[in-house]
Coordinates of C-alpha atoms in Angstrom, one line a residue:
M94 CA 15.4 -35.2 -58.5
G95 CA 14.9 -31.5 -59.2
L96 CA 14.1 -28.4 -57.2
K97 CA 10.3 -28.8 -58.0
D98 CA 10.3 -32.1 -56.2
F99 CA 11.3 -30.3 -53.0
L100 CA 9.4 -27.1 -53.4
W101 CA 6.0 -28.5 -54.0
A102 CA 6.0 -31.6 -51.7
D103 CA 3.1 -31.6 -49.4
D104 CA 5.2 -31.4 -46.2
V105 CA 7.2 -28.4 -47.4
K106 CA 6.2 -25.0 -46.2
Q107 CA 7.6 -22.6 -48.7
Q108 CA 6.8 -19.3 -50.3
K109 CA 8.4 -17.0 -52.8
V110 CA 9.0 -13.4 -51.9
E111 CA 10.8 -10.9 -54.1
E112 CA 12.1 -13.7 -56.4
V113 CA 13.7 -15.5 -53.4
Y114 CA 12.4 -18.9 -52.3
L115 CA 11.9 -19.2 -48.6
I116 CA 12.2 -22.8 -47.6
A117 CA 11.7 -24.2 -44.1
H118 CA 13.9 -27.3 -44.5
P119 CA 17.5 -28.0 -45.5
M120 CA 18.3 -28.8 -49.2
P121 CA 20.6 -31.5 -50.5
F122 CA 24.1 -30.2 -50.9
D123 CA 24.2 -31.0 -54.6
M124 CA 21.3 -28.6 -55.2
V125 CA 23.2 -25.7 -53.7
E126 CA 25.4 -23.8 -56.2
Q127 CA 26.7 -21.3 -53.8
W128 CA 26.5 -20.7 -50.0
L129 CA 26.1 -17.0 -49.2
G130 CA 25.8 -16.9 -45.4
T131 CA 23.3 -16.4 -42.7
V132 CA 20.6 -13.9 -43.1
W133 CA 18.1 -12.7 -40.4
S134 CA 15.3 -10.4 -39.7
V135 CA 14.0 -9.0 -36.4
A136 CA 10.7 -7.2 -35.9
V137 CA 9.1 -5.9 -32.7
Q138 CA 5.5 -4.7 -33.0
S139 CA 2.8 -3.7 -30.5
R140 CA -0.8 -2.9 -30.4
N141 CA -2.1 0.4 -29.0
V142 CA -3.1 0.7 -25.3
L143 CA -6.8 0.7 -26.0
M144 CA -6.6 -2.6 -28.0
D145 CA -4.5 -4.1 -25.1
K146 CA -7.3 -3.2 -22.6
I147 CA -10.0 -4.8 -24.9
A148 CA -7.8 -7.9 -25.3
K149 CA -7.4 -8.1 -21.5
M150 CA -11.2 -8.2 -21.2
K151 CA -11.4 -10.9 -23.9
D152 CA -8.8 -12.8 -21.9
F153 CA -11.1 -12.8 -18.9
V154 CA -14.0 -14.3 -20.8
G155 CA -11.9 -16.5 -23.1
G156 CA -11.7 -16.9 -26.9
Q157 CA -9.4 -15.9 -29.7
I158 CA -8.1 -12.4 -29.7
G159 CA -8.2 -11.4 -33.3
A160 CA -6.1 -8.2 -32.9
Y161 CA -3.2 -10.2 -31.5
T162 CA -3.5 -13.0 -34.1
A163 CA -3.3 -10.3 -36.8
L164 CA -0.3 -8.7 -35.0
V165 CA 1.6 -11.9 -34.9
N166 CA 0.8 -12.8 -38.6
N167 CA 1.7 -9.3 -39.8
T168 CA 5.0 -9.3 -37.8
I169 CA 6.0 -12.7 -39.3
S170 CA 5.1 -11.5 -42.8
D171 CA 7.2 -8.4 -42.3
C172 CA 10.2 -10.5 -41.2
Y173 CA 9.8 -12.8 -44.2
S174 CA 9.8 -9.8 -46.6
E175 CA 12.9 -8.3 -45.0
L176 CA 14.7 -11.7 -45.0
A177 CA 14.0 -12.1 -48.7
R178 CA 15.3 -8.5 -49.4
K179 CA 18.5 -9.2 -47.5
A180 CA 19.0 -12.5 -49.3
A181 CA 18.4 -10.9 -52.7
D182 CA 21.0 -8.2 -51.8
L183 CA 23.5 -11.0 -51.4
G184 CA 22.6 -12.4 -54.8
A185 CA 20.7 -15.4 -53.4
N186 CA 17.7 -17.0 -55.0
A187 CA 16.7 -18.9 -51.8
V188 CA 16.9 -19.0 -48.1
I189 CA 16.9 -22.5 -46.7
N190 CA 16.6 -24.1 -43.3
I191 CA 14.5 -21.1 -42.0
Q192 CA 13.9 -21.0 -38.3
I193 CA 11.4 -18.7 -36.5
Q194 CA 11.7 -17.6 -32.9
H195 CA 9.2 -15.4 -31.2
A196 CA 8.6 -14.0 -27.8
P197 CA 5.9 -11.9 -26.2
M198 CA 7.2 -8.8 -24.5
A199 CA 5.6 -6.2 -22.2
L200 CA 6.7 -2.9 -20.8
A201 CA 5.7 -2.3 -17.1
S202 CA 2.6 -4.5 -17.6
E203 CA 1.1 -1.8 -19.8
G204 CA 0.9 -3.3 -23.2
A205 CA 1.8 -6.3 -25.2
M206 CA 4.5 -6.5 -27.9
I207 CA 5.7 -9.4 -30.0
C208 CA 9.3 -9.9 -31.1
V209 CA 9.9 -12.2 -34.1
I210 CA 13.3 -13.3 -35.3
I211 CA 13.6 -15.3 -38.5
Y212 CA 16.9 -16.6 -39.8
G213 CA 18.2 -19.0 -42.4
T214 CA 21.0 -19.6 -44.9
A215 CA 21.1 -17.6 -48.1
V216 CA 22.1 -19.7 -51.1
K217 CA 22.0 -19.9 -54.8
L218 CA 20.1 -23.0 -55.7
R219 CA 20.5 -24.9 -59.0
L220 CA 17.1 -24.3 -60.5
T221 CA 17.3 -26.9 -63.2

């Protein structure tokens, strides 16, 4: 069984950023050539106060708040890019067993922020 069997399986969420595979699940030990350590990325982002006020009005009437959806998606994307850069700096070609944590944050009830933490294990996978 090769790497492709794991990367393209229907239940695997993976993407490739900066020549580093980002894989949500653990890999079999025999596919790992070298373990390089834990890598992580943290990002905290916020919307502006005006957008927060508009979002609060939307919260009152209900429905999806597109500005916050985009904020969360962009924050996660930024974290993935940084995670891949850090792994590449270690000489890794993959980060496995990736975990994502997130938390909403607020300062004095005046605006929303999102904190995203992504971490995993940087490895060199056998690609053949």
